[in-house]
């Protein structure tokens, strides 16, 4: 009888001990209050998860600076932009290139392609904090061989003085 009671007490003790311990829920995220993506509910810092605002609001995170192609073919360069601020932004794009009879440049931005006569995008691109857009494409076509440069400026719609530029070099050959 004593052994049965002891066994019963032992089972009861272990049941209470093991089932009454609540594990704290682990929520991974950024635990730094000065980061753009601070999560006040995070309990465990996920290494590399904090996004801090940079000095420059706009950042080019990828670009093809030098591209080659053939005469009379569209040669394409890609540029990926990031909003490196803690606020949402609206961005416009502008092309700097004087088309000639032999050479022309056009671009696609914010899901729309604009002909060679369009210098500034009439539409804006909306990016959330730290969002990256990989849609921008700069196209170049020439009926003559040569090395050509086209500059693209990306700027805030409500403050054009905040901008970033990228010059793309297109090398056009006959073969």
Short mmCIF file of C-alpha atoms in Angstrom, two decimals:
data_model
loop_
_atom_site.label_atom_id
_atom_site.label_comp_id
_atom_site.label_asym_id
_atom_site.label_seq_id
_atom_site.Cartn_x
_atom_site.Cartn_y
_atom_site.Cartn_z
CA UNK A 1 0.00 0.00 0.00
CA UNK A 2 2.85 2.35 0.84
CA UNK A 3 4.50 1.54 -2.49
CA UNK A 4 1.28 2.22 -4.40
CA UNK A 5 0.86 5.58 -2.68
CA UNK A 6 4.52 6.42 -3.27
CA UNK A 7 4.19 5.45 -6.95
CA UNK A 8 1.00 7.47 -7.27
CA UNK A 9 2.63 10.49 -5.62
CA UNK A 10 5.67 10.10 -7.85
CA UNK A 11 3.51 10.05 -11.00
CA UNK A 12 1.52 13.04 -9.73
CA UNK A 13 4.71 14.97 -8.91
CA UNK A 14 6.27 14.36 -12.33
CA UNK A 15 2.98 15.20 -14.09
CA UNK A 16 2.76 18.53 -12.29
CA UNK A 17 6.47 19.24 -12.78
CA UNK A 18 6.61 18.46 -16.52
CA UNK A 19 3.25 19.84 -17.57
CA UNK A 20 3.25 23.02 -15.53
CA UNK A 21 6.45 24.39 -17.07
CA UNK A 22 5.38 26.67 -19.86
CA UNK A 23 8.01 27.24 -22.49
CA UNK A 24 8.36 30.89 -23.45
CA UNK A 25 7.37 31.37 -27.07
CA UNK A 26 10.39 32.36 -29.15
CA UNK A 27 9.67 35.12 -31.63
CA UNK A 28 12.60 35.83 -33.93
CA UNK A 29 13.05 39.31 -35.29
CA UNK A 30 14.87 42.59 -34.90
CA UNK A 31 15.15 43.62 -31.26
CA UNK A 32 16.94 46.93 -31.85
CA UNK A 33 14.55 49.88 -31.35
CA UNK A 34 16.51 52.18 -33.71
CA UNK A 35 16.14 49.81 -36.69
CA UNK A 36 13.49 50.36 -39.37
CA UNK A 37 12.02 46.92 -38.78
CA UNK A 38 12.08 46.82 -34.97
CA UNK A 39 9.69 44.21 -33.57
CA UNK A 40 8.68 44.97 -29.98
CA UNK A 41 7.36 41.41 -29.62
CA UNK A 42 10.60 39.73 -30.72
CA UNK A 43 12.27 37.69 -28.00
CA UNK A 44 15.26 36.42 -29.97
CA UNK A 45 17.44 38.51 -32.26
CA UNK A 46 17.64 36.92 -35.67
CA UNK A 47 21.21 37.75 -36.72
CA UNK A 48 21.27 40.10 -39.70
CA UNK A 49 17.55 40.83 -39.52
CA UNK A 50 17.75 44.50 -38.54
CA UNK A 51 17.51 47.12 -41.31
CA UNK A 52 19.11 50.46 -40.43
CA UNK A 53 18.44 53.63 -42.44
CA UNK A 54 21.38 54.62 -44.64
CA UNK A 55 22.57 58.13 -45.40
CA UNK A 56 21.22 57.72 -48.92
CA UNK A 57 17.49 57.00 -49.22
CA UNK A 58 17.93 55.35 -52.62
CA UNK A 59 20.45 52.62 -53.22
CA UNK A 60 21.43 50.70 -56.34
CA UNK A 61 21.95 47.13 -55.17
CA UNK A 62 22.63 45.62 -58.60
CA UNK A 63 23.45 46.94 -62.04
CA UNK A 64 24.93 45.81 -65.30
CA UNK A 65 27.31 48.70 -65.96
CA UNK A 66 28.84 47.47 -69.22
CA UNK A 67 26.80 45.48 -71.71
CA UNK A 68 27.56 44.38 -75.24
CA UNK A 69 25.38 43.57 -78.21
CA UNK A 70 25.04 43.55 -81.93
CA UNK A 71 24.06 46.25 -84.41
CA UNK A 72 20.27 46.66 -84.76
CA UNK A 73 19.49 44.51 -81.69
CA UNK A 74 18.04 45.69 -78.39
CA UNK A 75 20.79 45.50 -75.79
CA UNK A 76 19.44 45.35 -72.23
CA UNK A 77 20.89 46.47 -68.91
CA UNK A 78 19.21 45.81 -65.54
CA UNK A 79 19.25 48.02 -62.45
CA UNK A 80 17.83 47.00 -59.07
CA UNK A 81 16.84 49.79 -56.67
CA UNK A 82 16.28 49.68 -52.92
CA UNK A 83 14.55 52.10 -50.60
CA UNK A 84 17.13 52.28 -47.79
CA UNK A 85 15.01 54.41 -45.49
CA UNK A 86 12.46 53.66 -42.79
CA UNK A 87 9.67 55.39 -44.73
CA UNK A 88 7.79 54.44 -47.89
CA UNK A 89 8.87 56.40 -50.96
CA UNK A 90 7.67 57.20 -54.48
CA UNK A 91 10.41 57.21 -57.12
CA UNK A 92 10.65 58.51 -60.67
CA UNK A 93 13.26 57.76 -63.33
CA UNK A 94 14.90 60.00 -65.92
CA UNK A 95 17.01 59.06 -68.93
CA UNK A 96 19.94 61.20 -70.13
CA UNK A 97 20.74 60.38 -73.74
CA UNK A 98 20.26 62.29 -76.97
CA UNK A 99 18.80 59.93 -79.57
CA UNK A 100 20.24 60.16 -83.08
CA UNK A 101 19.20 58.69 -86.40
CA UNK A 102 21.54 55.76 -85.70
CA UNK A 103 21.07 55.20 -81.95
CA UNK A 104 18.22 55.28 -79.45
CA UNK A 105 17.59 54.38 -75.82
CA UNK A 106 14.39 53.58 -73.98
CA UNK A 107 13.57 52.14 -70.56
CA UNK A 108 11.05 50.15 -68.55
CA UNK A 109 10.25 51.31 -65.02
CA UNK A 110 7.41 50.70 -62.55
CA UNK A 111 5.96 47.97 -64.76
CA UNK A 112 5.71 50.27 -67.81
CA UNK A 113 7.99 50.66 -70.84
CA UNK A 114 8.55 54.14 -72.27
CA UNK A 115 9.59 54.91 -75.85
CA UNK A 116 12.84 56.59 -76.78
CA UNK A 117 11.23 60.05 -76.86
CA UNK A 118 10.24 59.84 -73.17
CA UNK A 119 12.95 61.24 -70.91
CA UNK A 120 11.15 61.15 -67.54
CA UNK A 121 8.81 58.41 -66.40
CA UNK A 122 5.27 59.76 -66.10
CA UNK A 123 4.53 57.03 -63.54
CA UNK A 124 6.06 56.56 -60.10
CA UNK A 125 7.37 53.47 -58.37
CA UNK A 126 6.19 52.94 -54.79
CA UNK A 127 8.66 51.15 -52.47
CA UNK A 128 8.18 50.24 -48.83
CA UNK A 129 11.03 50.54 -46.35
CA UNK A 130 13.95 48.35 -47.51
CA UNK A 131 11.98 46.99 -50.45
CA UNK A 132 13.98 46.15 -53.59
CA UNK A 133 12.64 46.60 -57.12
CA UNK A 134 14.30 44.58 -59.88
CA UNK A 135 12.12 45.65 -62.80
CA UNK A 136 14.16 48.54 -64.29
CA UNK A 137 15.58 47.76 -67.72
CA UNK A 138 17.51 50.13 -69.95
CA UNK A 139 17.36 49.28 -73.66
CA UNK A 140 19.76 50.51 -76.31
CA UNK A 141 19.72 50.02 -80.07
CA UNK A 142 22.16 51.27 -82.69
CA UNK A 143 22.67 50.77 -86.40
CA UNK A 144 26.37 51.65 -86.06
CA UNK A 145 29.22 50.19 -84.06
CA UNK A 146 30.54 52.09 -81.09
CA UNK A 147 30.57 52.64 -77.36
CA UNK A 148 27.66 54.64 -75.99
CA UNK A 149 26.74 55.87 -72.52
CA UNK A 150 23.27 56.35 -71.12
CA UNK A 151 22.73 57.81 -67.65
CA UNK A 152 19.65 57.06 -65.57
CA UNK A 153 18.67 59.16 -62.58
CA UNK A 154 16.28 57.85 -59.92
CA UNK A 155 14.80 60.43 -57.58
CA UNK A 156 12.09 60.94 -54.98
CA UNK A 157 8.89 62.19 -56.55
CA UNK A 158 8.35 64.78 -53.80
CA UNK A 159 12.03 65.80 -53.52
CA UNK A 160 14.06 65.47 -56.76
CA UNK A 161 17.22 66.63 -54.98
CA UNK A 162 17.32 63.19 -53.32
CA UNK A 163 18.55 61.06 -56.17
CA UNK A 164 21.03 58.49 -57.38
CA UNK A 165 22.46 58.06 -60.87
CA UNK A 166 23.89 55.17 -62.83
CA UNK A 167 25.68 55.39 -66.17
CA UNK A 168 25.47 52.31 -68.35
CA UNK A 169 27.99 51.72 -71.12
CA UNK A 170 26.69 49.91 -74.20
CA UNK A 171 29.22 48.44 -76.63
CA UNK A 172 27.70 47.73 -80.03
CA UNK A 173 29.57 45.52 -82.51
CA UNK A 174 28.87 43.99 -85.90
CA UNK A 175 29.68 40.46 -84.75
#
